[in-house]
């Protein structure tokens, strides 16, 4: 194989890799197209694919450039693919109970105004025993957000005011014992004296609720 043929072979190999990457993103995104996060990935992948297919960037012409240029391109490619892989797997980290990670989870999951209004802006720094579940589903009504933690009375008052301002109705008649009572009972939380604030929702089988218990500082948020 001549030097020119060898270079063309290397160029062809890299180009195939660069074309395959956005195609895989598009295919993967098609299965999750109901989620705006993946719609954004598709919008990014499509022009990138078109550029790779129809325009021959300089870094494919390695025979005209030195070793420094090749190394720089390799670094850029590694960084680029690291970002791509991270973007694809990011939604699968939704159930990590890290307080500092909550803004990322909220950003990816809550894109509609109702969810944005319902969820807290952040998890309190003094929150203890923080647990969160961001469960996505392609079926209407099957997805949910569930979080709980213990905090101070000041934060409870802020959540109470937030619920009232957003038109939440207080009461316990909608609470299913199978859903929340058992969990609260296991943690020694007096569910009989807890406050329940149900947000207005057209789906009565999937309530959006704030559960607050003053003596223990317990907060349960279910969407």
PDB file of C-alpha atoms in Angstrom:
ATOM      1  CA  UNK A   1       0.000   0.000   0.000  1.00  0.00           C
ATOM      2  CA  UNK A   2       1.430   3.361  -1.049  1.00  0.00           C
ATOM      3  CA  UNK A   3       1.707   6.271   1.380  1.00  0.00           C
ATOM      4  CA  UNK A   4      -1.158   8.084  -0.353  1.00  0.00           C
ATOM      5  CA  UNK A   5      -3.408   5.017  -0.190  1.00  0.00           C
ATOM      6  CA  UNK A   6      -2.546   4.555   3.488  1.00  0.00           C
ATOM      7  CA  UNK A   7      -3.513   8.148   4.265  1.00  0.00           C
ATOM      8  CA  UNK A   8      -6.773   7.819   2.346  1.00  0.00           C
ATOM      9  CA  UNK A   9      -7.526   4.625   4.260  1.00  0.00           C
ATOM     10  CA  UNK A  10      -6.975   6.396   7.595  1.00  0.00           C
ATOM     11  CA  UNK A  11      -9.091   9.326   6.458  1.00  0.00           C
ATOM     12  CA  UNK A  12     -11.919   7.009   5.392  1.00  0.00           C
ATOM     13  CA  UNK A  13     -11.834   5.162   8.727  1.00  0.00           C
ATOM     14  CA  UNK A  14     -12.123   8.329  10.803  1.00  0.00           C
ATOM     15  CA  UNK A  15     -14.839   9.713   8.596  1.00  0.00           C
ATOM     16  CA  UNK A  16     -16.887   6.561   9.062  1.00  0.00           C
ATOM     17  CA  UNK A  17     -16.564   6.925  12.818  1.00  0.00           C
ATOM     18  CA  UNK A  18     -17.606  10.566  12.709  1.00  0.00           C
ATOM     19  CA  UNK A  19     -20.622   9.747  10.555  1.00  0.00           C
ATOM     20  CA  UNK A  20     -21.638   6.773  12.662  1.00  0.00           C
ATOM     21  CA  UNK A  21     -21.671   8.757  15.939  1.00  0.00           C
ATOM     22  CA  UNK A  22     -24.497  11.209  15.051  1.00  0.00           C
ATOM     23  CA  UNK A  23     -26.426   8.421  13.322  1.00  0.00           C
ATOM     24  CA  UNK A  24     -26.394   6.391  16.545  1.00  0.00           C
ATOM     25  CA  UNK A  25     -27.518   9.477  18.483  1.00  0.00           C
ATOM     26  CA  UNK A  26     -30.403  10.003  16.043  1.00  0.00           C
ATOM     27  CA  UNK A  27     -31.487   6.363  16.254  1.00  0.00           C
ATOM     28  CA  UNK A  28     -31.279   6.402  20.047  1.00  0.00           C
ATOM     29  CA  UNK A  29     -33.157   9.702  20.232  1.00  0.00           C
ATOM     30  CA  UNK A  30     -35.967   8.392  18.029  1.00  0.00           C
ATOM     31  CA  UNK A  31     -36.885   5.869  20.737  1.00  0.00           C
ATOM     32  CA  UNK A  32     -37.057   8.687  23.291  1.00  0.00           C
ATOM     33  CA  UNK A  33     -38.325  11.495  21.063  1.00  0.00           C
ATOM     34  CA  UNK A  34     -41.195  12.200  23.471  1.00  0.00           C
ATOM     35  CA  UNK A  35     -38.708  13.819  25.820  1.00  0.00           C
ATOM     36  CA  UNK A  36     -37.536  17.326  24.901  1.00  0.00           C
ATOM     37  CA  UNK A  37     -34.001  16.542  26.085  1.00  0.00           C
ATOM     38  CA  UNK A  38     -33.605  13.990  23.297  1.00  0.00           C
ATOM     39  CA  UNK A  39     -35.254  16.318  20.824  1.00  0.00           C
ATOM     40  CA  UNK A  40     -32.432  18.759  21.547  1.00  0.00           C
ATOM     41  CA  UNK A  41     -29.865  16.007  20.939  1.00  0.00           C
ATOM     42  CA  UNK A  42     -31.502  15.307  17.588  1.00  0.00           C
ATOM     43  CA  UNK A  43     -31.352  18.973  16.611  1.00  0.00           C
ATOM     44  CA  UNK A  44     -27.641  18.981  17.416  1.00  0.00           C
ATOM     45  CA  UNK A  45     -26.871  15.673  15.691  1.00  0.00           C
ATOM     46  CA  UNK A  46     -28.628  16.416  12.392  1.00  0.00           C
ATOM     47  CA  UNK A  47     -26.554  19.474  11.333  1.00  0.00           C
ATOM     48  CA  UNK A  48     -23.398  17.795  12.609  1.00  0.00           C
ATOM     49  CA  UNK A  49     -24.130  14.774  10.420  1.00  0.00           C
ATOM     50  CA  UNK A  50     -24.828  16.965   7.394  1.00  0.00           C
ATOM     51  CA  UNK A  51     -21.532  18.802   7.877  1.00  0.00           C
ATOM     52  CA  UNK A  52     -19.567  15.560   8.113  1.00  0.00           C
ATOM     53  CA  UNK A  53     -21.283  14.012   5.086  1.00  0.00           C
ATOM     54  CA  UNK A  54     -21.295  16.942   2.694  1.00  0.00           C
ATOM     55  CA  UNK A  55     -18.277  18.983   3.778  1.00  0.00           C
ATOM     56  CA  UNK A  56     -14.737  17.666   3.998  1.00  0.00           C
ATOM     57  CA  UNK A  57     -13.233  19.390   7.046  1.00  0.00           C
ATOM     58  CA  UNK A  58      -9.523  20.101   7.049  1.00  0.00           C
ATOM     59  CA  UNK A  59      -8.731  17.424   9.578  1.00  0.00           C
ATOM     60  CA  UNK A  60      -9.656  14.700   7.111  1.00  0.00           C
ATOM     61  CA  UNK A  61      -6.784  15.831   4.887  1.00  0.00           C
ATOM     62  CA  UNK A  62      -4.078  14.660   7.248  1.00  0.00           C
ATOM     63  CA  UNK A  63      -1.579  14.240   4.456  1.00  0.00           C
ATOM     64  CA  UNK A  64      -1.310  18.045   4.226  1.00  0.00           C
ATOM     65  CA  UNK A  65      -0.690  18.622   7.916  1.00  0.00           C
ATOM     66  CA  UNK A  66       1.977  17.748  10.440  1.00  0.00           C
ATOM     67  CA  UNK A  67       1.956  15.696  13.613  1.00  0.00           C
ATOM     68  CA  UNK A  68       0.949  18.642  15.819  1.00  0.00           C
ATOM     69  CA  UNK A  69      -2.221  19.155  13.773  1.00  0.00           C
ATOM     70  CA  UNK A  70      -3.078  15.453  13.990  1.00  0.00           C
ATOM     71  CA  UNK A  71      -2.578  15.456  17.762  1.00  0.00           C
ATOM     72  CA  UNK A  72      -4.761  18.536  18.169  1.00  0.00           C
ATOM     73  CA  UNK A  73      -7.509  16.922  16.107  1.00  0.00           C
ATOM     74  CA  UNK A  74      -7.276  13.745  18.182  1.00  0.00           C
ATOM     75  CA  UNK A  75      -7.695  15.710  21.411  1.00  0.00           C
ATOM     76  CA  UNK A  76     -10.679  17.602  19.991  1.00  0.00           C
ATOM     77  CA  UNK A  77     -12.243  14.355  18.816  1.00  0.00           C
ATOM     78  CA  UNK A  78     -11.792  12.711  22.243  1.00  0.00           C
ATOM     79  CA  UNK A  79     -13.331  15.719  24.007  1.00  0.00           C
ATOM     80  CA  UNK A  80     -16.176  15.812  21.506  1.00  0.00           C
ATOM     81  CA  UNK A  81     -17.051  12.150  21.886  1.00  0.00           C
ATOM     82  CA  UNK A  82     -16.781  12.386  25.669  1.00  0.00           C
ATOM     83  CA  UNK A  83     -19.352  15.181  25.605  1.00  0.00           C
ATOM     84  CA  UNK A  84     -21.588  13.181  23.252  1.00  0.00           C
ATOM     85  CA  UNK A  85     -21.467  10.016  25.358  1.00  0.00           C
ATOM     86  CA  UNK A  86     -22.098  12.020  28.527  1.00  0.00           C
ATOM     87  CA  UNK A  87     -25.091  13.739  26.921  1.00  0.00           C
ATOM     88  CA  UNK A  88     -26.599  10.404  25.876  1.00  0.00           C
ATOM     89  CA  UNK A  89     -26.214   8.691  29.252  1.00  0.00           C
ATOM     90  CA  UNK A  90     -27.075  11.774  31.341  1.00  0.00           C
ATOM     91  CA  UNK A  91     -30.808  10.988  31.616  1.00  0.00           C
ATOM     92  CA  UNK A  92     -29.961   7.598  33.121  1.00  0.00           C
ATOM     93  CA  UNK A  93     -28.514   9.320  36.201  1.00  0.00           C
ATOM     94  CA  UNK A  94     -31.862  10.738  37.243  1.00  0.00           C
ATOM     95  CA  UNK A  95     -32.199   8.701  40.427  1.00  0.00           C
ATOM     96  CA  UNK A  96     -28.884   9.700  41.977  1.00  0.00           C
ATOM     97  CA  UNK A  97     -29.659  11.197  45.390  1.00  0.00           C
ATOM     98  CA  UNK A  98     -27.035  13.917  45.372  1.00  0.00           C
ATOM     99  CA  UNK A  99     -28.301  17.292  46.551  1.00  0.00           C
ATOM    100  CA  UNK A 100     -25.842  19.160  44.333  1.00  0.00           C
ATOM    101  CA  UNK A 101     -27.050  17.161  41.307  1.00  0.00           C
ATOM    102  CA  UNK A 102     -30.716  18.096  41.707  1.00  0.00           C
ATOM    103  CA  UNK A 103     -30.552  21.226  39.463  1.00  0.00           C
ATOM    104  CA  UNK A 104     -29.266  19.037  36.611  1.00  0.00           C
ATOM    105  CA  UNK A 105     -32.051  16.512  37.123  1.00  0.00           C
ATOM    106  CA  UNK A 106     -34.632  19.274  37.255  1.00  0.00           C
ATOM    107  CA  UNK A 107     -33.248  20.912  34.107  1.00  0.00           C
ATOM    108  CA  UNK A 108     -33.468  17.685  32.120  1.00  0.00           C
ATOM    109  CA  UNK A 109     -36.802  16.498  33.469  1.00  0.00           C
ATOM    110  CA  UNK A 110     -38.871  19.651  34.018  1.00  0.00           C
ATOM    111  CA  UNK A 111     -39.304  21.468  30.750  1.00  0.00           C
ATOM    112  CA  UNK A 112     -42.977  22.390  31.033  1.00  0.00           C
ATOM    113  CA  UNK A 113     -44.245  25.313  33.063  1.00  0.00           C
ATOM    114  CA  UNK A 114     -46.328  23.156  35.427  1.00  0.00           C
ATOM    115  CA  UNK A 115     -43.414  20.996  36.493  1.00  0.00           C
ATOM    116  CA  UNK A 116     -41.149  24.013  36.836  1.00  0.00           C
ATOM    117  CA  UNK A 117     -43.705  25.695  39.078  1.00  0.00           C
ATOM    118  CA  UNK A 118     -44.236  22.603  41.205  1.00  0.00           C
ATOM    119  CA  UNK A 119     -40.666  21.484  41.901  1.00  0.00           C
ATOM    120  CA  UNK A 120     -38.476  23.280  44.450  1.00  0.00           C
ATOM    121  CA  UNK A 121     -35.767  25.547  43.077  1.00  0.00           C
ATOM    122  CA  UNK A 122     -33.138  23.642  45.042  1.00  0.00           C
ATOM    123  CA  UNK A 123     -32.687  21.113  47.814  1.00  0.00           C
ATOM    124  CA  UNK A 124     -31.933  22.807  51.164  1.00  0.00           C
ATOM    125  CA  UNK A 125     -28.331  22.536  52.298  1.00  0.00           C
ATOM    126  CA  UNK A 126     -29.440  21.207  55.657  1.00  0.00           C
ATOM    127  CA  UNK A 127     -31.654  18.511  54.109  1.00  0.00           C
ATOM    128  CA  UNK A 128     -31.016  15.082  55.608  1.00  0.00           C
ATOM    129  CA  UNK A 129     -31.784  11.607  54.288  1.00  0.00           C
ATOM    130  CA  UNK A 130     -32.497  13.046  50.839  1.00  0.00           C
ATOM    131  CA  UNK A 131     -33.931  10.551  48.364  1.00  0.00           C
ATOM    132  CA  UNK A 132     -35.144  11.209  44.837  1.00  0.00           C
ATOM    133  CA  UNK A 133     -36.666   9.274  41.953  1.00  0.00           C
ATOM    134  CA  UNK A 134     -37.090  10.762  38.490  1.00  0.00           C
ATOM    135  CA  UNK A 135     -39.008   8.085  36.638  1.00  0.00           C
ATOM    136  CA  UNK A 136     -39.560   8.675  32.941  1.00  0.00           C
ATOM    137  CA  UNK A 137     -41.943   6.785  30.744  1.00  0.00           C
ATOM    138  CA  UNK A 138     -43.240   6.966  27.205  1.00  0.00           C
ATOM    139  CA  UNK A 139     -46.737   6.220  28.447  1.00  0.00           C
ATOM    140  CA  UNK A 140     -48.955   9.123  29.574  1.00  0.00           C
ATOM    141  CA  UNK A 141     -49.383   9.201  33.334  1.00  0.00           C
ATOM    142  CA  UNK A 142     -46.703   6.581  33.962  1.00  0.00           C
ATOM    143  CA  UNK A 143     -43.833   8.967  34.688  1.00  0.00           C
ATOM    144  CA  UNK A 144     -43.341  10.440  38.141  1.00  0.00           C
ATOM    145  CA  UNK A 145     -41.039  12.503  40.328  1.00  0.00           C
ATOM    146  CA  UNK A 146     -40.719  11.509  43.957  1.00  0.00           C
ATOM    147  CA  UNK A 147     -38.453  13.010  46.589  1.00  0.00           C
ATOM    148  CA  UNK A 148     -38.265  13.171  50.362  1.00  0.00           C
ATOM    149  CA  UNK A 149     -35.969  14.632  53.004  1.00  0.00           C
ATOM    150  CA  UNK A 150     -35.912  16.168  56.466  1.00  0.00           C
ATOM    151  CA  UNK A 151     -35.359  19.886  56.949  1.00  0.00           C
ATOM    152  CA  UNK A 152     -36.157  22.813  59.257  1.00  0.00           C
ATOM    153  CA  UNK A 153     -39.500  24.498  59.987  1.00  0.00           C
ATOM    154  CA  UNK A 154     -38.552  27.589  57.972  1.00  0.00           C
ATOM    155  CA  UNK A 155     -38.238  25.526  54.786  1.00  0.00           C
ATOM    156  CA  UNK A 156     -41.509  23.771  55.561  1.00  0.00           C
ATOM    157  CA  UNK A 157     -43.181  27.172  55.844  1.00  0.00           C
ATOM    158  CA  UNK A 158     -41.760  28.177  52.441  1.00  0.00           C
ATOM    159  CA  UNK A 159     -43.163  25.021  50.837  1.00  0.00           C
ATOM    160  CA  UNK A 160     -46.503  25.555  52.558  1.00  0.00           C
ATOM    161  CA  UNK A 161     -46.709  29.119  51.235  1.00  0.00           C
ATOM    162  CA  UNK A 162     -45.646  27.964  47.782  1.00  0.00           C
ATOM    163  CA  UNK A 163     -48.384  25.333  47.686  1.00  0.00           C
ATOM    164  CA  UNK A 164     -51.071  27.772  48.828  1.00  0.00           C
ATOM    165  CA  UNK A 165     -49.964  30.425  46.324  1.00  0.00           C
ATOM    166  CA  UNK A 166     -50.205  27.866  43.523  1.00  0.00           C
ATOM    167  CA  UNK A 167     -53.763  26.938  44.448  1.00  0.00           C
ATOM    168  CA  UNK A 168     -53.064  23.626  46.189  1.00  0.00           C
ATOM    169  CA  UNK A 169     -55.944  22.207  48.223  1.00  0.00           C
ATOM    170  CA  UNK A 170     -55.170  20.935  51.721  1.00  0.00           C
ATOM    171  CA  UNK A 171     -56.601  17.708  53.113  1.00  0.00           C
ATOM    172  CA  UNK A 172     -55.900  14.007  53.379  1.00  0.00           C
ATOM    173  CA  UNK A 173     -58.930  12.497  51.660  1.00  0.00           C
ATOM    174  CA  UNK A 174     -56.966  11.820  48.450  1.00  0.00           C
ATOM    175  CA  UNK A 175     -54.063  10.095  50.179  1.00  0.00           C
ATOM    176  CA  UNK A 176     -53.677   6.390  49.530  1.00  0.00           C
ATOM    177  CA  UNK A 177     -52.376   4.513  52.563  1.00  0.00           C
ATOM    178  CA  UNK A 178     -50.643   2.036  50.301  1.00  0.00           C
ATOM    179  CA  UNK A 179     -48.631   4.790  48.653  1.00  0.00           C
ATOM    180  CA  UNK A 180     -47.333   7.068  51.411  1.00  0.00           C
ATOM    181  CA  UNK A 181     -48.557   6.026  54.833  1.00  0.00           C
ATOM    182  CA  UNK A 182     -46.506   2.827  55.019  1.00  0.00           C
ATOM    183  CA  UNK A 183     -43.311   4.656  54.109  1.00  0.00           C
ATOM    184  CA  UNK A 184     -43.954   7.382  56.681  1.00  0.00           C
ATOM    185  CA  UNK A 185     -44.880   4.847  59.324  1.00  0.00           C
ATOM    186  CA  UNK A 186     -41.636   2.938  58.754  1.00  0.00           C
ATOM    187  CA  UNK A 187     -39.663   6.130  59.376  1.00  0.00           C
ATOM    188  CA  UNK A 188     -41.579   6.958  62.520  1.00  0.00           C
ATOM    189  CA  UNK A 189     -43.348   9.948  60.980  1.00  0.00           C
ATOM    190  CA  UNK A 190     -46.807  10.680  62.434  1.00  0.00           C
ATOM    191  CA  UNK A 191     -48.768  10.668  59.199  1.00  0.00           C
ATOM    192  CA  UNK A 192     -52.030  11.492  60.990  1.00  0.00           C
ATOM    193  CA  UNK A 193     -50.804  15.010  61.775  1.00  0.00           C
ATOM    194  CA  UNK A 194     -48.996  15.631  58.504  1.00  0.00           C
ATOM    195  CA  UNK A 195     -50.174  18.370  56.134  1.00  0.00           C
ATOM    196  CA  UNK A 196     -51.175  17.364  52.599  1.00  0.00           C
ATOM    197  CA  UNK A 197     -51.302  19.934  49.801  1.00  0.00           C
ATOM    198  CA  UNK A 198     -52.647  18.690  46.485  1.00  0.00           C
ATOM    199  CA  UNK A 199     -51.908  20.739  43.397  1.00  0.00           C
ATOM    200  CA  UNK A 200     -54.658  21.195  40.808  1.00  0.00           C
ATOM    201  CA  UNK A 201     -54.458  18.430  38.215  1.00  0.00           C
ATOM    202  CA  UNK A 202     -56.813  17.010  35.637  1.00  0.00           C
ATOM    203  CA  UNK A 203     -55.567  13.483  36.388  1.00  0.00           C
ATOM    204  CA  UNK A 204     -56.993  12.392  39.739  1.00  0.00           C
ATOM    205  CA  UNK A 205     -55.077   9.099  39.610  1.00  0.00           C
ATOM    206  CA  UNK A 206     -51.704  10.832  39.529  1.00  0.00           C
ATOM    207  CA  UNK A 207     -51.846  13.525  42.224  1.00  0.00           C
ATOM    208  CA  UNK A 208     -49.242  16.215  42.653  1.00  0.00           C
ATOM    209  CA  UNK A 209     -48.766  16.635  46.368  1.00  0.00           C
ATOM    210  CA  UNK A 210     -46.594  18.221  49.046  1.00  0.00           C
ATOM    211  CA  UNK A 211     -46.571  16.317  52.349  1.00  0.00           C
ATOM    212  CA  UNK A 212     -45.190  18.287  55.291  1.00  0.00           C
ATOM    213  CA  UNK A 213     -44.808  17.119  58.882  1.00  0.00           C
ATOM    214  CA  UNK A 214     -43.788  19.823  61.336  1.00  0.00           C
ATOM    215  CA  UNK A 215     -42.484  17.846  64.323  1.00  0.00           C
ATOM    216  CA  UNK A 216     -40.009  15.772  62.322  1.00  0.00           C
ATOM    217  CA  UNK A 217     -39.337  18.288  59.525  1.00  0.00           C
ATOM    218  CA  UNK A 218     -40.367  15.701  56.952  1.00  0.00           C
ATOM    219  CA  UNK A 219     -40.967  16.760  53.350  1.00  0.00           C
ATOM    220  CA  UNK A 220     -42.422  14.506  50.674  1.00  0.00           C
ATOM    221  CA  UNK A 221     -42.922  15.807  47.141  1.00  0.00           C
ATOM    222  CA  UNK A 222     -44.726  13.673  44.594  1.00  0.00           C
ATOM    223  CA  UNK A 223     -45.446  14.656  41.009  1.00  0.00           C
TER     224      UNK A 223
END
